[in-house]
Coordinates of C-alpha atoms in Angstrom, one line a residue:
X1 CA -23.9 35.6 11.8
X2 CA -23.4 32.5 13.9
X3 CA -26.8 31.6 12.7
X4 CA -26.4 31.8 9.3
X5 CA -23.3 29.6 9.5
X6 CA -25.2 27.2 11.5
X7 CA -28.3 26.6 9.4
X8 CA -29.2 23.7 8.0
X9 CA -28.6 24.9 4.5
X10 CA -25.1 26.5 5.3
X11 CA -24.0 22.3 6.5
X12 CA -25.5 21.5 3.2
X13 CA -23.3 23.5 1.8
X14 CA -20.2 22.7 3.2
X15 CA -20.7 19.6 2.8
X16 CA -21.4 19.9 -0.5
X17 CA -17.9 21.8 -0.8
X18 CA -16.8 18.4 0.8
X19 CA -18.2 16.1 -1.3
X20 CA -16.7 18.3 -4.3
X21 CA -13.1 18.2 -3.0
X22 CA -14.0 14.7 -2.6
X23 CA -15.0 14.6 -5.6
X24 CA -11.0 16.1 -7.8
X25 CA -9.4 14.0 -5.1
X26 CA -11.0 10.8 -7.1
X27 CA -10.8 12.8 -10.5
X28 CA -6.6 13.2 -9.4
X29 CA -6.2 9.7 -8.2
X30 CA -4.3 7.5 -10.6
X31 CA -4.4 4.5 -8.6
X32 CA -7.5 4.6 -9.2
X33 CA -8.9 2.7 -12.7
X34 CA -12.6 4.0 -12.2
X35 CA -11.2 7.1 -11.3
X36 CA -13.4 8.9 -14.2
X37 CA -16.6 7.5 -13.1
X38 CA -15.9 8.0 -9.5
X39 CA -15.1 11.7 -9.3
X40 CA -17.8 12.0 -11.9
X41 CA -20.2 10.5 -9.2
X42 CA -18.6 12.6 -6.3
X43 CA -19.0 15.9 -8.2
X44 CA -22.5 15.2 -9.4
X45 CA -23.0 14.5 -5.4
X46 CA -21.3 17.6 -3.9
X47 CA -23.7 19.6 -6.7
X48 CA -26.9 18.3 -5.3
X49 CA -25.6 19.4 -1.6
X50 CA -24.3 22.5 -2.5
X51 CA -27.0 23.8 -4.5
X52 CA -29.6 22.1 -4.3
X53 CA -31.4 24.2 -2.5
X54 CA -31.1 26.9 -5.4
X55 CA -31.7 24.9 -8.3
X56 CA -35.3 23.5 -9.4
X57 CA -36.6 19.8 -8.3
X58 CA -36.0 18.4 -12.2
X59 CA -32.7 19.2 -12.1
X60 CA -31.6 18.1 -8.7
X61 CA -33.6 14.5 -10.1
X62 CA -31.7 14.4 -13.1
X63 CA -28.4 14.3 -11.5
X64 CA -29.7 11.5 -8.7
X65 CA -30.6 9.2 -11.9
X66 CA -27.1 10.3 -13.1
X67 CA -25.0 9.5 -9.7
X68 CA -27.7 6.2 -10.2
X69 CA -26.8 6.0 -13.9
X70 CA -23.3 5.6 -12.9
X71 CA -23.1 2.9 -10.4
X72 CA -25.7 1.3 -12.3
X73 CA -23.1 1.0 -15.3
X74 CA -19.7 -0.3 -12.9
X75 CA -18.6 3.0 -13.5
X76 CA -17.4 3.5 -9.1
X77 CA -14.4 2.8 -8.2
X78 CA -11.7 2.3 -5.1
X79 CA -8.6 3.5 -5.4
X80 CA -5.2 1.9 -4.1
X81 CA -5.3 2.5 -0.1
X82 CA -2.8 3.9 1.1
X83 CA -3.9 3.3 5.5
X84 CA -2.6 1.2 7.5
X85 CA -1.7 -2.0 7.6
X86 CA -3.9 -5.0 8.8
X87 CA -0.5 -5.7 11.8
X88 CA -0.8 -1.8 12.5
X89 CA -4.6 -1.5 12.7
X90 CA -4.2 -5.0 15.4
X91 CA -1.2 -2.9 17.4
X92 CA -4.0 0.5 18.0
X93 CA -6.8 -1.5 19.0
X94 CA -5.7 -3.8 21.0
X95 CA -3.7 -0.7 22.9
X96 CA -7.0 2.0 22.8
X97 CA -9.2 -1.7 22.4
X98 CA -13.0 -0.3 24.2
X99 CA -11.3 3.4 25.5
X100 CA -11.9 4.2 20.8
X101 CA -16.3 4.4 22.0
X102 CA -15.6 7.1 24.1
X103 CA -16.1 10.1 22.3
X104 CA -18.5 8.4 19.6
X105 CA -20.7 7.7 22.1
X106 CA -20.1 10.6 24.3
X107 CA -21.7 13.2 21.4
X108 CA -24.9 11.3 21.8
X109 CA -24.8 11.9 25.4
X110 CA -24.0 15.0 25.1
X111 CA -26.5 15.4 22.8
X112 CA -29.6 13.8 25.0
X113 CA -28.4 15.6 28.2
X114 CA -27.8 19.4 26.7
X115 CA -31.9 18.1 25.2
X116 CA -33.4 17.9 29.0

């Protein structure tokens, strides 16, 4: 059971599901003037990841061409940011400093330690 959940195919399917959720949220983002193109891009990418193992090669190629076309025509855009202001980000950066990198740098260190 664990082997099936941690297989590379399962990781691709879960990533595809997450990308499909991103696509849904992008379609629903009224603050994004290009939400249809962006939502379609993320949905196509999600389908590629989630079903790439069972789709024929020509279908995956068609999905990729669709994504390239959407981006090439400039149909992608970003909605209004709901993140913290620059002042809040500066305060947090001053508070954490270099320690913010500890979790990020521990990943390769643990990976290396486990592989030796």
